[in-house]
Coordinates of C-alpha atoms and ligand atoms in Angstrom, one line a residue:
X1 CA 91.8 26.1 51.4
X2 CA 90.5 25.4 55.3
X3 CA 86.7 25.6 55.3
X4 CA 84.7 28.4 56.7
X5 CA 83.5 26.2 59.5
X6 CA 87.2 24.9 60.8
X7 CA 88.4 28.4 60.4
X8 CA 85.5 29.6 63.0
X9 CA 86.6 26.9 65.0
X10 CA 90.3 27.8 65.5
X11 CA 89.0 31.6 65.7
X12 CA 87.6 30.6 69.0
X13 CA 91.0 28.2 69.8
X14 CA 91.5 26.7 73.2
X15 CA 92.3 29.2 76.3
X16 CA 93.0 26.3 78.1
X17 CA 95.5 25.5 75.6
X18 CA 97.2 28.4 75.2
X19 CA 97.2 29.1 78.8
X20 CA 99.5 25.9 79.1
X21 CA 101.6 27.2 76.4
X22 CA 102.1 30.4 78.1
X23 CA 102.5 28.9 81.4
X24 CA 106.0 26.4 79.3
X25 CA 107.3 29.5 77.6
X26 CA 107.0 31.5 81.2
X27 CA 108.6 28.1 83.2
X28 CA 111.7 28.2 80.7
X29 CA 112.3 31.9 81.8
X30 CA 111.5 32.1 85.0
X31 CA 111.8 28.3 86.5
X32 CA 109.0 25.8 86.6
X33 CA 108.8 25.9 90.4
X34 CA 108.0 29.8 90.1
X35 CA 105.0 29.5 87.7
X36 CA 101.3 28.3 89.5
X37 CA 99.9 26.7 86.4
X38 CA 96.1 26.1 87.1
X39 CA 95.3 26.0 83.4
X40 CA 95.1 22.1 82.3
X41 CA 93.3 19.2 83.5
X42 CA 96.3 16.4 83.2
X43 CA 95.7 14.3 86.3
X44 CA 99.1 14.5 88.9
X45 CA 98.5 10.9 90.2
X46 CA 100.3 8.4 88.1
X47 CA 98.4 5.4 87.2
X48 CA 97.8 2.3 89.0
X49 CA 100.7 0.2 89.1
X50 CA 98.2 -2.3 88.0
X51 CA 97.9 -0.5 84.4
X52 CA 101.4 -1.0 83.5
X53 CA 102.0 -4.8 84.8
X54 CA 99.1 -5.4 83.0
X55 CA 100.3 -3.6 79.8
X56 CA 103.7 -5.5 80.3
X57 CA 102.3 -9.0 80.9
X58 CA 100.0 -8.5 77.6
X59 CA 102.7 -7.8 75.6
X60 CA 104.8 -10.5 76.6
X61 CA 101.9 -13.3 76.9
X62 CA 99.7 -12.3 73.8
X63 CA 99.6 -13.3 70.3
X64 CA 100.6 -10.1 68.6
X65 CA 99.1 -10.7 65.2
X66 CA 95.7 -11.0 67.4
X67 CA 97.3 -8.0 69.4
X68 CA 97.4 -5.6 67.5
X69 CA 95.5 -6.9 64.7
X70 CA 92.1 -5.2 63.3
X71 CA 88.9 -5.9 65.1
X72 CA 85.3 -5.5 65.8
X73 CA 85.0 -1.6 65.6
X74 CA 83.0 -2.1 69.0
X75 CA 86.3 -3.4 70.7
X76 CA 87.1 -7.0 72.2
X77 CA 84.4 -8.3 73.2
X78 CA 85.8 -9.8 76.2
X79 CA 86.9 -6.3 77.5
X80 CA 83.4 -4.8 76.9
X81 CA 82.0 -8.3 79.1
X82 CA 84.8 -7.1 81.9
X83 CA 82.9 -3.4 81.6
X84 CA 79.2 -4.8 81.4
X85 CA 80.1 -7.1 84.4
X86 CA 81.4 -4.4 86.5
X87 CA 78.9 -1.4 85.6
X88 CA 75.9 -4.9 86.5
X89 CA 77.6 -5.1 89.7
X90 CA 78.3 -1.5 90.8
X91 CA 74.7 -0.1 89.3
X92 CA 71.8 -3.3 89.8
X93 CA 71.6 -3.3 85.9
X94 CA 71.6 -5.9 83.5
X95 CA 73.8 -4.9 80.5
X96 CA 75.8 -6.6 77.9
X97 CA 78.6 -6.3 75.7
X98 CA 76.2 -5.8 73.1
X99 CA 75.3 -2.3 75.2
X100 CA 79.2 -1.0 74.9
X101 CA 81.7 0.1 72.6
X102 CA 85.3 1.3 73.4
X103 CA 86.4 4.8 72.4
X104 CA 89.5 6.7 72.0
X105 CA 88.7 8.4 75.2
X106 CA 85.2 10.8 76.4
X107 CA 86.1 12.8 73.5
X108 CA 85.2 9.8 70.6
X109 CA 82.6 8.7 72.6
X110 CA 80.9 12.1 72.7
X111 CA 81.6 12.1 68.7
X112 CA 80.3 8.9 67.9
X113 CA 77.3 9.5 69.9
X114 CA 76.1 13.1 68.4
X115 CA 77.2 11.8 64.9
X116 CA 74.6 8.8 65.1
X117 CA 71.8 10.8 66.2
X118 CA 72.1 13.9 65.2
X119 CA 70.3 15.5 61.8
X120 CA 70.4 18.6 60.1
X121 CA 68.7 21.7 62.7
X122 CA 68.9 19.4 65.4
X123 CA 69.6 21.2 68.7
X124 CA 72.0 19.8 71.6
X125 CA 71.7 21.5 75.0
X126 CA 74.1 21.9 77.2
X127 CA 74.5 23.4 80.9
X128 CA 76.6 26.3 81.6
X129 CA 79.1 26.5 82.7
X130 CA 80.7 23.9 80.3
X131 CA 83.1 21.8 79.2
X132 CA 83.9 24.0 76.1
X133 CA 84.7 21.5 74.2
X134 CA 81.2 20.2 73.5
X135 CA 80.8 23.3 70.8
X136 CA 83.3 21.6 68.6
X137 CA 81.7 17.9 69.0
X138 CA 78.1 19.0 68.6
X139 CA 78.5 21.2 65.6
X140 CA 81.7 19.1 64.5
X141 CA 78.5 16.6 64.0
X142 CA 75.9 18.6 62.3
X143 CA 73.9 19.9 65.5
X144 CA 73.7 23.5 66.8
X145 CA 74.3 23.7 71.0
X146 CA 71.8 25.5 72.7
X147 CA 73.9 26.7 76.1
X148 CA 70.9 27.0 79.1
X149 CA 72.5 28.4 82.5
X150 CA 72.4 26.3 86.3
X151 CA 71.5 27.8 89.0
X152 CA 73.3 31.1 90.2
X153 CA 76.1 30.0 93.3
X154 CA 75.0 26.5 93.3
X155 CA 75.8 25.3 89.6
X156 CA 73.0 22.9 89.7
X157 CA 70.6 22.3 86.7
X158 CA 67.8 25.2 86.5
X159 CA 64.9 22.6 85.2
X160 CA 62.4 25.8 84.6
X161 CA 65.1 27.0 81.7
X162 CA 65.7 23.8 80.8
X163 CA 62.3 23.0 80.1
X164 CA 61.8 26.7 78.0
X165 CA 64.7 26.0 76.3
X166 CA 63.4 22.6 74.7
X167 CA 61.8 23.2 71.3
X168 CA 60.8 20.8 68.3
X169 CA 64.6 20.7 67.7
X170 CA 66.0 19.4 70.6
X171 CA 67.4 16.1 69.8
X172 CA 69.5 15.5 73.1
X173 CA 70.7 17.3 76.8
X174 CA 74.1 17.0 78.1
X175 CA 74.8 16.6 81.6
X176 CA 78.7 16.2 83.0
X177 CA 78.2 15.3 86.9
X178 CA 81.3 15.6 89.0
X179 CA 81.4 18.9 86.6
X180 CA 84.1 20.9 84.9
X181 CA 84.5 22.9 85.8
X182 CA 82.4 23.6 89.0
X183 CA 83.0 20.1 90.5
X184 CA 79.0 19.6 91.8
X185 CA 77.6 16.8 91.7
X186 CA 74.3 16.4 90.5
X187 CA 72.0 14.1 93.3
X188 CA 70.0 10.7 92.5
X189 CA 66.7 13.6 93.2
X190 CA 68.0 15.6 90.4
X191 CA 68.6 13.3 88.1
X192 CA 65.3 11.9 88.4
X193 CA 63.9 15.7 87.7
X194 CA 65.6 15.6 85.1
X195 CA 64.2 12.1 83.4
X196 CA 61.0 13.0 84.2
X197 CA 61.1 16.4 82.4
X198 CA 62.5 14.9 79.5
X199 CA 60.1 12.1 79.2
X200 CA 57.5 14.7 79.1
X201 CA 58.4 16.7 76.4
X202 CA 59.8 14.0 74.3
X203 CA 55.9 12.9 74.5
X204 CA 55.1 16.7 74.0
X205 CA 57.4 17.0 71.1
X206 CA 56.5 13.4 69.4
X207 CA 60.2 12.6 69.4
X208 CA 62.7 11.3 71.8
X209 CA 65.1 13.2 73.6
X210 CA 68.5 11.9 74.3
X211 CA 70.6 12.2 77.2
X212 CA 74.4 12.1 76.9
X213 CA 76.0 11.5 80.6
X214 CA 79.2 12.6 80.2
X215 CA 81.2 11.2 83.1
X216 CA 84.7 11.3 83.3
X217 CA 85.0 12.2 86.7
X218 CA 82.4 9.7 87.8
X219 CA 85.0 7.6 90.9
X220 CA 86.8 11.2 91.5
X221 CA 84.3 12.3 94.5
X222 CA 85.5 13.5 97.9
X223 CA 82.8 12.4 100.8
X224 CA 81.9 9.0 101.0
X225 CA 77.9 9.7 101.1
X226 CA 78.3 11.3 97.7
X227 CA 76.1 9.2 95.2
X228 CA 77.3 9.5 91.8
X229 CA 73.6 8.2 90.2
X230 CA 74.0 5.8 87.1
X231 CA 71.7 7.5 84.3
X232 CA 71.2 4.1 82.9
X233 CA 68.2 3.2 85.9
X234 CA 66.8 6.5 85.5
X235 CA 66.3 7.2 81.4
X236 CA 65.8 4.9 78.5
X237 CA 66.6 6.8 76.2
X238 CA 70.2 7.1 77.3
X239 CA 73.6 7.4 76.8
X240 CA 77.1 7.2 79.2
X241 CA 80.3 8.2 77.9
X242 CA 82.9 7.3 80.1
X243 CA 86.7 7.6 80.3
X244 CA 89.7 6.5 81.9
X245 CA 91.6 9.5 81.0
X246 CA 91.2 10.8 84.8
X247 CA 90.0 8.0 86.7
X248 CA 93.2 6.0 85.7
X249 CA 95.2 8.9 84.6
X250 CA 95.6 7.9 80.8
X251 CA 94.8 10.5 79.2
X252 CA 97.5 10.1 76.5
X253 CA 96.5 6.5 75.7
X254 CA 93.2 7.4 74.4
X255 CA 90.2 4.9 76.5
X256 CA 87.1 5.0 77.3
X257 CA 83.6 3.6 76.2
X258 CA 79.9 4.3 75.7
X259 CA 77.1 2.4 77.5
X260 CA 74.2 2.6 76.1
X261 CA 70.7 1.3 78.1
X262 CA 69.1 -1.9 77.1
X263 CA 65.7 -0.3 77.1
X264 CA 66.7 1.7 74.3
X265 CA 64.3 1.7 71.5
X266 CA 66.4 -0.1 68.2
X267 CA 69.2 -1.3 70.6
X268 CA 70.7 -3.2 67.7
X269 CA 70.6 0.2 65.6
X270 CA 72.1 1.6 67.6
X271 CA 74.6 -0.5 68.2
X272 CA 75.6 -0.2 64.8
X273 CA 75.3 3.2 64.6
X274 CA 77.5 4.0 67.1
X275 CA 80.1 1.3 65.5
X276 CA 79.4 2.9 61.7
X277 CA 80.3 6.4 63.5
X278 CA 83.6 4.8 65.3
X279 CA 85.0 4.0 61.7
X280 CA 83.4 6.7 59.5
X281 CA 85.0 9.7 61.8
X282 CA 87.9 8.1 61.4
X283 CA 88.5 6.4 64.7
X284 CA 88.4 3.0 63.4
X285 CA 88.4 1.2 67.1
X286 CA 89.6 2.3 70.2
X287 CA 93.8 1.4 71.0
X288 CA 94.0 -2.5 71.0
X289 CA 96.6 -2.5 73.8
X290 CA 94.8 -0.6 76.2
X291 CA 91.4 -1.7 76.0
X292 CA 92.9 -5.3 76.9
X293 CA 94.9 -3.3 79.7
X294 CA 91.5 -2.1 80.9
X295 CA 90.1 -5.6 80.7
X296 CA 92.1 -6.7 83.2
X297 CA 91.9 -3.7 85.5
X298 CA 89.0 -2.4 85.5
X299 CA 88.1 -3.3 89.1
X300 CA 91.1 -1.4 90.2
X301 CA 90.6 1.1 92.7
X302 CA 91.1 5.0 91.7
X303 CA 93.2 7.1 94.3
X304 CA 91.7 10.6 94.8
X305 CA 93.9 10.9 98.3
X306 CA 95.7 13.7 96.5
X307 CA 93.6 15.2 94.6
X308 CA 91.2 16.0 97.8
X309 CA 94.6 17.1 100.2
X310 CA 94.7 20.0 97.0
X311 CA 91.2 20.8 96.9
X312 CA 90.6 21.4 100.8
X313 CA 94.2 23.2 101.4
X314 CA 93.1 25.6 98.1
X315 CA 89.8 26.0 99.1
X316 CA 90.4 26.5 102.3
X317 CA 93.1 29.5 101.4
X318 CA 91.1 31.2 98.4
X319 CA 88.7 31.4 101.2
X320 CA 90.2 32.5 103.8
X321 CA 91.5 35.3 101.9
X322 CA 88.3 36.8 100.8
X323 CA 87.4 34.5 97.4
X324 CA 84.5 33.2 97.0
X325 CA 83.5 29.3 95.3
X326 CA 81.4 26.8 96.0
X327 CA 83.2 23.7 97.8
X328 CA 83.4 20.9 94.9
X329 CA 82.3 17.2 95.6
X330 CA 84.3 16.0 92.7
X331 CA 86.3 16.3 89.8
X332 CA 89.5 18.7 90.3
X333 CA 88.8 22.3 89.7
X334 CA 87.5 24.9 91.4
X335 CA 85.4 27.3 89.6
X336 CA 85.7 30.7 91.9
X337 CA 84.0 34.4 91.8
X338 CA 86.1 36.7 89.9
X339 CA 86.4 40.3 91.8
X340 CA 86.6 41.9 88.3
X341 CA 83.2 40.8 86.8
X342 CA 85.6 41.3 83.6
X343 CA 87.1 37.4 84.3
X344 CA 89.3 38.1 81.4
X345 CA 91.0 40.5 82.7
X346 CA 91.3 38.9 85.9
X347 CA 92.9 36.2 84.5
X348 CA 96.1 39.1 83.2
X349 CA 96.2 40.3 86.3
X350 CA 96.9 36.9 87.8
X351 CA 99.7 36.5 85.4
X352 CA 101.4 39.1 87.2
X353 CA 101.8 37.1 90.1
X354 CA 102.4 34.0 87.8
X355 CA 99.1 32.2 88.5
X356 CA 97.8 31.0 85.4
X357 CA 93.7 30.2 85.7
X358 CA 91.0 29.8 83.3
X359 CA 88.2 32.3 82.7
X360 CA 84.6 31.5 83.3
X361 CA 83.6 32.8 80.3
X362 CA 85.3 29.8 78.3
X363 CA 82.9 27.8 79.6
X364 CA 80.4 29.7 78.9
X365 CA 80.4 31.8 82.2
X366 CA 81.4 35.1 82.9
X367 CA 82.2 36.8 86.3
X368 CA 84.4 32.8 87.4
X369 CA 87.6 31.5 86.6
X370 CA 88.4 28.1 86.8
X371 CA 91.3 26.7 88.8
X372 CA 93.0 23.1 88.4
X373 CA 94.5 21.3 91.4
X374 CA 95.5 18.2 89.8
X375 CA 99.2 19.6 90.5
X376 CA 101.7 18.5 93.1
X377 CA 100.8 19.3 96.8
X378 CA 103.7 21.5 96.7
X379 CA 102.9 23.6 94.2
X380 CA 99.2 24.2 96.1
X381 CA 101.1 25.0 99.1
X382 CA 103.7 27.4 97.1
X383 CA 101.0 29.3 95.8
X384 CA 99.3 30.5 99.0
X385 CA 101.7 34.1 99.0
X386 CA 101.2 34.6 94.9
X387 CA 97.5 34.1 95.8
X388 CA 97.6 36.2 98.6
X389 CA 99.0 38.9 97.0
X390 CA 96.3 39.0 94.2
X391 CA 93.7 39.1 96.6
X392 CA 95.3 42.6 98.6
X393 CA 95.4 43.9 94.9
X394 CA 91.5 43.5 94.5
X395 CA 91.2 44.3 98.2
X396 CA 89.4 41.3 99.4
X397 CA 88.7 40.8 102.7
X398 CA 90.5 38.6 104.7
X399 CA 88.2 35.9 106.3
X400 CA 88.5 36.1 110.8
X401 CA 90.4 33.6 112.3
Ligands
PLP501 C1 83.9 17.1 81.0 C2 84.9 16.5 80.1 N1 84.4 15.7 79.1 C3 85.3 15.2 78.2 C4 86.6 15.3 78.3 C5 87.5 14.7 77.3 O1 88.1 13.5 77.9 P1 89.0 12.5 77.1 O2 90.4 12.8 77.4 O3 88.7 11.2 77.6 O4 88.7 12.6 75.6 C6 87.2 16.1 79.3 C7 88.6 16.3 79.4 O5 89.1 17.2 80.1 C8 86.3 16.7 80.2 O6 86.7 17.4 81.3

């Protein structure tokens, strides 16, 4: 009864997901505070205290028919205005609400996006490593993803493969800067490569090449001189998926939004393609609480205080005990060597000490395993022996004090 094409999809599964499956059953057995779950990305910092006054003051002040009525499949418009405003004032950029529409999180935005561009044979590429997920949205959408490799230690875009790897049938490029799961950033000189490259082959090609920002990391950076550039000033022909899944730590309520840019050939196209897309995957609009919730505090702050305290105590140890990663600027993973270039089997082995990580080869790299530190500080810290013991058994060597 299931289609050929869902029961490929389920073949490959989730290791992420199953990991944090593994990593219940083995807390009930032995104790959650014994397990060193590094699997999934569920942010550890609650939300705002802004996000639920706000939720509570909505539901007590607003009109619930209009509350949770139907709407424009875009959103409320007067939550998109709150998200032009602040992306005008943030970015120099001159946007509308005519240039957003709310999702149900990076994940519908992504969806809506490849199901109103993409045609039969077209071609989405993608960076490796990846957020594995994009297989299922591009091919979920009728596209095929073409996977082109950064650049070896440094995880930033290779533009020479890039450009080899663009063909007649590329219809759009994917970039996810902070990254999972390397955490680089990608710079404003990058970026700009990158337009440029893609401006000349879409005139090469005689058709326009998209590209997809995908940026739900984009406030979770660690040095204030990071830049975080807005794809929007760069690329007309341009897309941001956002989220507040991580920034705002929602990820069960479901929010985010695409901006598109206003230089965007067809803007009112598409507009409503992307609003067609919303309703025809089955979407319909993006949660009517929480995009009012948004509305009012989207000028909130995000807290990465945590999330930093994890990343330079872990790095720090995994270093200092003979791994080897490259320091992240964002996001919260750490995407580290494996000693066994078989990262599968690295991943067993540090189930033995009950460290549960990700291989690299999910993502479309072998020879790395990702690790998560959106965790307590405690369990970081309570990790150090396990880790340290995994290292002696591949014999690593210890870093000099
Ligand atoms: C790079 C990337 N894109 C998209 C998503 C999906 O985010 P959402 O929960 O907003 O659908 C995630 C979630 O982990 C992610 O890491």
């Amino acid at each position: 009864m299931i289609s050929k094409k869902m029961e490929e999809a389920i073949g490959r599964g989730s290791v992420i997901r199953s990991m944090f499956e593994e990593g219940c059953r083995l807390a009930e057995k032995i104790g959650p505070q014994n397990v060193y779950d590094f699997s999934l990305g569920n942010p550890s910092i609650p939300s705002p205290d802004e996000i639920r006054m706000a939720a509570i003051d909505i539901l007590q002040n607003e009109e619930p028919t209009k509350l949770h009525g139907y709407m424009n499949s875009a959103g409320f418009e007067e939550v998109r205005c709150a998200i032009a405003k602040h992306i005008n004032l943030r970015h120099n950029i001159n946007i509308t609400a005519k240039n957003i529409v709310m999702t149900v999180g990076a994940t519908c935005g992504l969806c809506i996006v490849f199901h109103s561009i993409l045609d039969p044979g077209d071609e989405v590429i993608t960076l490796a490593p990846f957020f594995s997920e994009y297989r299922n949205y591009v091919e979920g959408n009728g596209g095929k993803l073409v996977v082109v490799p950064t650049q070896d230690q440094t995880f930033q875009p290779d533009l020479k493969k890039l450009e080899k790897a663009i063909t007649p049938n590329t219809k759009a490029v994917i970039i996810n800067s902070p990254n999972n799961p390397t955490g680089v950033v990608y710079s404003p000189d990058t970026i700009q490569s990158i337009a440029l490259l893609l401006q000349k082959k879409s005139r090469e090609m005689g058709r326009a090449i998209v590209l997809v920002s995908d940026e739900p990391y984009r406030e979770i950076i660690y040095r204030e001189e990071t830049i975080v550039p807005y794809v929007l000033n760069y690329y007309e022909n341009s897309f941001i998926v956002y989220s507040f899944s991580k920034s705002f730590s929602l990820p069960g309520e479901r929010i985010g939004y695409v901006a598109f840019s206003n230089h965007i050939p067809n803007q009112e196209l598409v507009a409503q393609g992307l609003s067609m897309a919303i309703r025809s995957l089955g979407y319909v609009n993006a949660p009517a609480l929480f995009q009012k919730v948004i509305g009012k505090c989207i000028d909130v702050p995000v807290n990465v205080k945590e999330y930093k305290a994890n990343m330079e105590a872990l790095f720090s140890h995994l270093k200092k005990i003979g791994f080897s990663c490259v320091k992240p600027e964002g996001a919260f993973y750490l995407f580290v060597k494996s000693p066994n270039p078989n990262d599968n089997e690295f991943a067993e082995s540090a189930k033995k000490y009950n460290i549960l990580v990700v291989p690299g080869s999910f993502f479309g790299y072998p020879g790395y395993f990702r690790v998560t530190y959106c965790v307590s500080n405690d369990k970081i810290i309570n990790s150090f022996p396990q880790w340290t013991k995994l290292a002696e058994e591949y014999s690593l060597r210890t870093e000099q004090q």
